[in-house]
PDB file of C-alpha atoms and ligand atoms in Angstrom:
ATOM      1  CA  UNK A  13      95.323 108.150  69.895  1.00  0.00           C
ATOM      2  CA  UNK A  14      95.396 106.604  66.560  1.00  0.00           C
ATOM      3  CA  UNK A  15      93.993 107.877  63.503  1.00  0.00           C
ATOM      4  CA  UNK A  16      91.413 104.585  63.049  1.00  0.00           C
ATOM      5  CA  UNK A  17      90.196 105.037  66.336  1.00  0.00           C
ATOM      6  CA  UNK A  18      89.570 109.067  66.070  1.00  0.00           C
ATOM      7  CA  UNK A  19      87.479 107.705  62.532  1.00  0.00           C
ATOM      8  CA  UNK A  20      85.562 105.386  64.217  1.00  0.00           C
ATOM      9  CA  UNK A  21      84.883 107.716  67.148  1.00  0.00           C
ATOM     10  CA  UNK A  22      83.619 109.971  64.420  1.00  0.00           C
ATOM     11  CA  UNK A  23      81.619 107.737  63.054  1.00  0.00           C
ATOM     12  CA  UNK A  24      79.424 106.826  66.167  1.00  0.00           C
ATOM     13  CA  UNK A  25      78.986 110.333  66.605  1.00  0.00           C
ATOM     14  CA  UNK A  26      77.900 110.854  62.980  1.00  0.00           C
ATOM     15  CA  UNK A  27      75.502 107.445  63.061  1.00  0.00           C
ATOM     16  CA  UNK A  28      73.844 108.625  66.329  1.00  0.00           C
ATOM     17  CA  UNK A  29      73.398 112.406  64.790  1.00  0.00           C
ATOM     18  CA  UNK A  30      72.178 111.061  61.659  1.00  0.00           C
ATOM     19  CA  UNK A  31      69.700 109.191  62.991  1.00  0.00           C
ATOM     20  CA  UNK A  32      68.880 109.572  67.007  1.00  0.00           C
ATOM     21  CA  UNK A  33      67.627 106.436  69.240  1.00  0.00           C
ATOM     22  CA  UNK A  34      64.541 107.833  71.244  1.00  0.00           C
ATOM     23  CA  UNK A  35      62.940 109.757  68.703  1.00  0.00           C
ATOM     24  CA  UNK A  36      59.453 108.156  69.834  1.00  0.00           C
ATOM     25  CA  UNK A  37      57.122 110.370  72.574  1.00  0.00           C
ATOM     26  CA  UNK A  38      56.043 108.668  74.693  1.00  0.00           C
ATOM     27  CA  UNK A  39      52.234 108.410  75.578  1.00  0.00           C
ATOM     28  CA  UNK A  40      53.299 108.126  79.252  1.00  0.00           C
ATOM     29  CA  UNK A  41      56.232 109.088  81.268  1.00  0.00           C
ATOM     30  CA  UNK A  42      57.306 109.723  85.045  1.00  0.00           C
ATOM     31  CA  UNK A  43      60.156 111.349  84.673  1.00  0.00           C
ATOM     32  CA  UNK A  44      60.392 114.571  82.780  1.00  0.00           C
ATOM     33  CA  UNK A  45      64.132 116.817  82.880  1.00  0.00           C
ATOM     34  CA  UNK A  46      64.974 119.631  81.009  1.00  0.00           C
ATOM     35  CA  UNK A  47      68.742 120.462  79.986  1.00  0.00           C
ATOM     36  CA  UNK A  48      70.235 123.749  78.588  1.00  0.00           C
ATOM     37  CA  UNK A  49      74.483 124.376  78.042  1.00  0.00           C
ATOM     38  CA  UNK A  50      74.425 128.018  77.546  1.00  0.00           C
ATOM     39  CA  UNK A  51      77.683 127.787  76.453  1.00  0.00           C
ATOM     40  CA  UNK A  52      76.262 126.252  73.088  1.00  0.00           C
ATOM     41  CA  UNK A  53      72.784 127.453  72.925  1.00  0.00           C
ATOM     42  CA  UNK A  54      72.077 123.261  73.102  1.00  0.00           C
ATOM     43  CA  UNK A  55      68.828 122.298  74.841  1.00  0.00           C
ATOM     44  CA  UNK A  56      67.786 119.117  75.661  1.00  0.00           C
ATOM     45  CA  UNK A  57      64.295 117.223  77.194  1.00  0.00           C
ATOM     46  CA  UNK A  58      64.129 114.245  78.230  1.00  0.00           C
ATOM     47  CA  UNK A  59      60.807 112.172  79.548  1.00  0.00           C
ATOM     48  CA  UNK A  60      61.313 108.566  80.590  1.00  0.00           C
ATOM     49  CA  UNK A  61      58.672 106.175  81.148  1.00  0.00           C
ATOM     50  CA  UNK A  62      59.559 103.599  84.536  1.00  0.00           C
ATOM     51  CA  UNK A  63      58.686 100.033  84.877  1.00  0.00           C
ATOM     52  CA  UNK A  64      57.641 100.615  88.765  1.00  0.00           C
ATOM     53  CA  UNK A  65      57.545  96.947  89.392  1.00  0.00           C
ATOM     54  CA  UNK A  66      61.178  96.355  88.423  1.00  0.00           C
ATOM     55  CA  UNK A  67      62.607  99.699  88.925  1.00  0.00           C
ATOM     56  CA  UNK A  68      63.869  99.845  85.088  1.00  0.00           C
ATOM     57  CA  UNK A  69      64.103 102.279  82.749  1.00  0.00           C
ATOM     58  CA  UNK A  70      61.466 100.975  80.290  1.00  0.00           C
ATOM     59  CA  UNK A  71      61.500 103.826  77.567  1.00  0.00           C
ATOM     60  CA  UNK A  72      62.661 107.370  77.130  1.00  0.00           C
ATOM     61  CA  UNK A  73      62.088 110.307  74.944  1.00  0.00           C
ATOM     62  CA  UNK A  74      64.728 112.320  74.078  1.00  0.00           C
ATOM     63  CA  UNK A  75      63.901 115.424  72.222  1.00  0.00           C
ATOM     64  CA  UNK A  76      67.387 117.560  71.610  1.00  0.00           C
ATOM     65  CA  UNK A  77      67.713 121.058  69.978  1.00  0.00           C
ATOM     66  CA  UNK A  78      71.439 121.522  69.323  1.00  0.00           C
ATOM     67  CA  UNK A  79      74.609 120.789  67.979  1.00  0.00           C
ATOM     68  CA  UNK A  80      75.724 117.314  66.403  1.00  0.00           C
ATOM     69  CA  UNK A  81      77.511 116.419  69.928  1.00  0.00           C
ATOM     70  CA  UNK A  82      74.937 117.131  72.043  1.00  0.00           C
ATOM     71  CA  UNK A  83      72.356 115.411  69.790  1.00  0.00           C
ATOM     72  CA  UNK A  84      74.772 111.947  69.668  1.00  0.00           C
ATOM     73  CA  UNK A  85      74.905 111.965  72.897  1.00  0.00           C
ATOM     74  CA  UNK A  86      71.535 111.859  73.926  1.00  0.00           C
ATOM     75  CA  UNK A  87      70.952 109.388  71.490  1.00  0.00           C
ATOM     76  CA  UNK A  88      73.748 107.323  72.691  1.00  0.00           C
ATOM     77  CA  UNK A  89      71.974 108.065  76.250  1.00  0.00           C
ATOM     78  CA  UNK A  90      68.416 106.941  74.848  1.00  0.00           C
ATOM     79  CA  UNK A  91      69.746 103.695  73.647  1.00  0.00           C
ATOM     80  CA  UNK A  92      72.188 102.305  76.256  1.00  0.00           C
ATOM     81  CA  UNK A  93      69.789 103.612  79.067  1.00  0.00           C
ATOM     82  CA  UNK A  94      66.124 102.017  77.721  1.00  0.00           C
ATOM     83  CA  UNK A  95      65.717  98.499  79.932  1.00  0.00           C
ATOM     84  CA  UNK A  96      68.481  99.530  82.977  1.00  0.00           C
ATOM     85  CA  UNK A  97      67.832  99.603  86.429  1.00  0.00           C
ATOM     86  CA  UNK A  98      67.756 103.035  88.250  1.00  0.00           C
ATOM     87  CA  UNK A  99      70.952 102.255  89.887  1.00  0.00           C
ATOM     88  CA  UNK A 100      72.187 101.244  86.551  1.00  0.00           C
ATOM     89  CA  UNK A 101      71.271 104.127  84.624  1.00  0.00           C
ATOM     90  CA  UNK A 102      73.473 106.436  87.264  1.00  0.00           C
ATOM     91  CA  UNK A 103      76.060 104.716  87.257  1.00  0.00           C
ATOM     92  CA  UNK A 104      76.210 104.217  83.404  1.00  0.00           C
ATOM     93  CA  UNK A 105      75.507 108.501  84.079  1.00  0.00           C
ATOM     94  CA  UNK A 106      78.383 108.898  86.179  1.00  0.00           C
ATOM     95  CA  UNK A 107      81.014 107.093  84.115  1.00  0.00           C
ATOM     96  CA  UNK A 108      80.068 109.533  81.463  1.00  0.00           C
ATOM     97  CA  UNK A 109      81.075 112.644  83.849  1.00  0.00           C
ATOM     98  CA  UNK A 110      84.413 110.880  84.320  1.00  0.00           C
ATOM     99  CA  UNK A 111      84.917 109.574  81.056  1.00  0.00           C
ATOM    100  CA  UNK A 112      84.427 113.531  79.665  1.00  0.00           C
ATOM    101  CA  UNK A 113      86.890 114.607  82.862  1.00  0.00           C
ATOM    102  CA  UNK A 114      89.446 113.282  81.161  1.00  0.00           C
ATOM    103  CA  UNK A 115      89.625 110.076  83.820  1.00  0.00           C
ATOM    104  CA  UNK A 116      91.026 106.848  82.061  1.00  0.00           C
ATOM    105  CA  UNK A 117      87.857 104.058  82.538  1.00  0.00           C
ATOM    106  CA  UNK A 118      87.776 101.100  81.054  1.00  0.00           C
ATOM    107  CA  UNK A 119      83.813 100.749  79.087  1.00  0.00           C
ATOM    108  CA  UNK A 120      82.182  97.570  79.612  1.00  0.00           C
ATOM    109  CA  UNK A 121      81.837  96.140  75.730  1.00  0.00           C
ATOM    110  CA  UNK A 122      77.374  96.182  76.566  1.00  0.00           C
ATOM    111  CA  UNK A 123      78.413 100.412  76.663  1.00  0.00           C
ATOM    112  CA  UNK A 124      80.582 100.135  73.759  1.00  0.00           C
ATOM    113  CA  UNK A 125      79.067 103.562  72.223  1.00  0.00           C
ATOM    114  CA  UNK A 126      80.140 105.360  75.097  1.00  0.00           C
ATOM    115  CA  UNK A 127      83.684 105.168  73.771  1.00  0.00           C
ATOM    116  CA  UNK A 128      82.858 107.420  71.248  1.00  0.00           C
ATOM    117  CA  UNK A 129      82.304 109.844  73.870  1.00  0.00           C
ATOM    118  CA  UNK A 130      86.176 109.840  74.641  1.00  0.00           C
ATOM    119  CA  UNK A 131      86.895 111.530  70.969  1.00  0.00           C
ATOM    120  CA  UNK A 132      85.194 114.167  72.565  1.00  0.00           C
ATOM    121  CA  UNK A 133      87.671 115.202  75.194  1.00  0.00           C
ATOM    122  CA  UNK A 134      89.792 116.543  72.426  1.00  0.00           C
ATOM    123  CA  UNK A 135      87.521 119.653  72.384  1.00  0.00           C
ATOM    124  CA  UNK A 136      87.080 121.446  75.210  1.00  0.00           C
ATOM    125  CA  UNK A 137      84.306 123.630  74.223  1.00  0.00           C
ATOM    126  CA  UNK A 138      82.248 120.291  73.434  1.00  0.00           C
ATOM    127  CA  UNK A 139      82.723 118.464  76.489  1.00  0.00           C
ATOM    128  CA  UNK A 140      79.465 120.777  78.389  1.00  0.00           C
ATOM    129  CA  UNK A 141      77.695 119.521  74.866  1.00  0.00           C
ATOM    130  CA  UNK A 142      78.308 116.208  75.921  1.00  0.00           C
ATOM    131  CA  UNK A 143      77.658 116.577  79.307  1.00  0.00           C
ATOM    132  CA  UNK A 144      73.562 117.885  78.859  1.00  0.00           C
ATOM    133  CA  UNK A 145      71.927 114.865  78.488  1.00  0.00           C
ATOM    134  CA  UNK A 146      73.691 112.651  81.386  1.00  0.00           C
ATOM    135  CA  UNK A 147      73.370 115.688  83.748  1.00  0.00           C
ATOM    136  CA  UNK A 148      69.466 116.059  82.335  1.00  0.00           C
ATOM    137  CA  UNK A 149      69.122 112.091  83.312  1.00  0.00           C
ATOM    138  CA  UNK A 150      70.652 112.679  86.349  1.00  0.00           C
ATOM    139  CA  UNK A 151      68.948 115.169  87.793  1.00  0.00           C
ATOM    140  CA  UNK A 152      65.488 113.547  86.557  1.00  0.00           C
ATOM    141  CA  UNK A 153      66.608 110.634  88.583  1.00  0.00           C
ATOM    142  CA  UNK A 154      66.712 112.230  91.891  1.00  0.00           C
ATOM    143  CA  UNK A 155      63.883 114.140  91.324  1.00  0.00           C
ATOM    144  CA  UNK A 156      62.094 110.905  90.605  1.00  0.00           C
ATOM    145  CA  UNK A 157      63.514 108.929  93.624  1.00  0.00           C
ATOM    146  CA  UNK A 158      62.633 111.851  95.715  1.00  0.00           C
ATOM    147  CA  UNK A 159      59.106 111.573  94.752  1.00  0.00           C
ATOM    148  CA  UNK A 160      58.457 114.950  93.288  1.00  0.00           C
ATOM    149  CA  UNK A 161      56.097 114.966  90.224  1.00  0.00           C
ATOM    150  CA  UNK A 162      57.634 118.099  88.882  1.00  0.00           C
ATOM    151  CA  UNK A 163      60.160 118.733  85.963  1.00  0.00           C
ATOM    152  CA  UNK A 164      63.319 119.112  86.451  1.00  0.00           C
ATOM    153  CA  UNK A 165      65.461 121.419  85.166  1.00  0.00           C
ATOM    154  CA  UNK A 166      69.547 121.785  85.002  1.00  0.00           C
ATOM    155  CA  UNK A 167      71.760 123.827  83.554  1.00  0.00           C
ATOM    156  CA  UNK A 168      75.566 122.620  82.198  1.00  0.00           C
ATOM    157  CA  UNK A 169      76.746 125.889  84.565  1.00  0.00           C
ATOM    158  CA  UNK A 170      75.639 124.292  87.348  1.00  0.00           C
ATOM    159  CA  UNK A 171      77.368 121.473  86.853  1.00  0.00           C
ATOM    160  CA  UNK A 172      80.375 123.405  86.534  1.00  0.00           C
ATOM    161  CA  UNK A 173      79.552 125.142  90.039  1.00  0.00           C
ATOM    162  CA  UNK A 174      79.591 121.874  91.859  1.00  0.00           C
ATOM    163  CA  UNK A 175      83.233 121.282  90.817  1.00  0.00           C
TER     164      UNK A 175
HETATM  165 ZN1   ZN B 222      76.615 121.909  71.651  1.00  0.00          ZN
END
């Protein structure tokens, strides 16, 4: 990897730490997920609010206690996810799980940020800080789509049980 791509990897990161997408609550929402990485001590909520006649994502909340990775990428999360379709949201959710498991994908230019995620693969401890949001999306997703009210809640260890 060049050096002027590891700078402007950093610099994503940095912009969407500095300044999160999704800061907003939201006065309604029908999805609610929370997210902990023990590993870090990073926790994560997210609440998103659907559009039930289209089945889009029409806003999310992402409120994130923890480090610089884990905050940039739920705010990369809150800003490439507001306006998808369900289906589009996991599958924007799952190329993130392959994209931090070292896979080579190729990232649509419309997901651009997501690139920025790849500078993370360098550091193994930071991948699971990575990880908390997408997993915290996707498991508010199923909840959703199975049509339970509740919040959901997922750990980063589970996701490492699964494997
Ligand atoms: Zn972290």
């Amino acid at each position: 990897m060049s050096q002027s791509l590891d700078d402007l990897y950093r610099e994503i990161i940095l912009d969407h730490y500095r300044s999160p997408r999704g800061k907003k609550p939201l006065a309604h929402f029908d999805i609610i997920s929370d997210g902990h990485n023990p590993s870090c001590g990073d926790e994560l909520s997210l609440e998103v609010e659907m559009d039930k006649d289209h089945n889009t994502l029409k806003d999310i909340h992402v409120d994130c206690k923890g480090c610089a990775i884990s905050t940039a990428s739920g705010s990369i999360l809150a800003e490439l996810i507001k306006g998808k379709s369900l289906e589009e949201a996991k599958q924007i959710a799952e190329l993130v799980k392959r994209i931090l498991k070292g896979e080579e994908v190729e990232v649509p230019d419309s997901l651009g940020d997501l690139d920025a995620l790849k500078g993370v693969r360098q550091f193994p401890v930071r991948i699971k800080c990575a990880l908390l949001a997408w997993v915290t999306l996707i498991e508010g997703l199923k909840n959703y789509e199975n049509g339970k009210g509740d919040k959901a809640v997922v750990s980063t260890e589970d996701e490492e049980n699964k494997k």
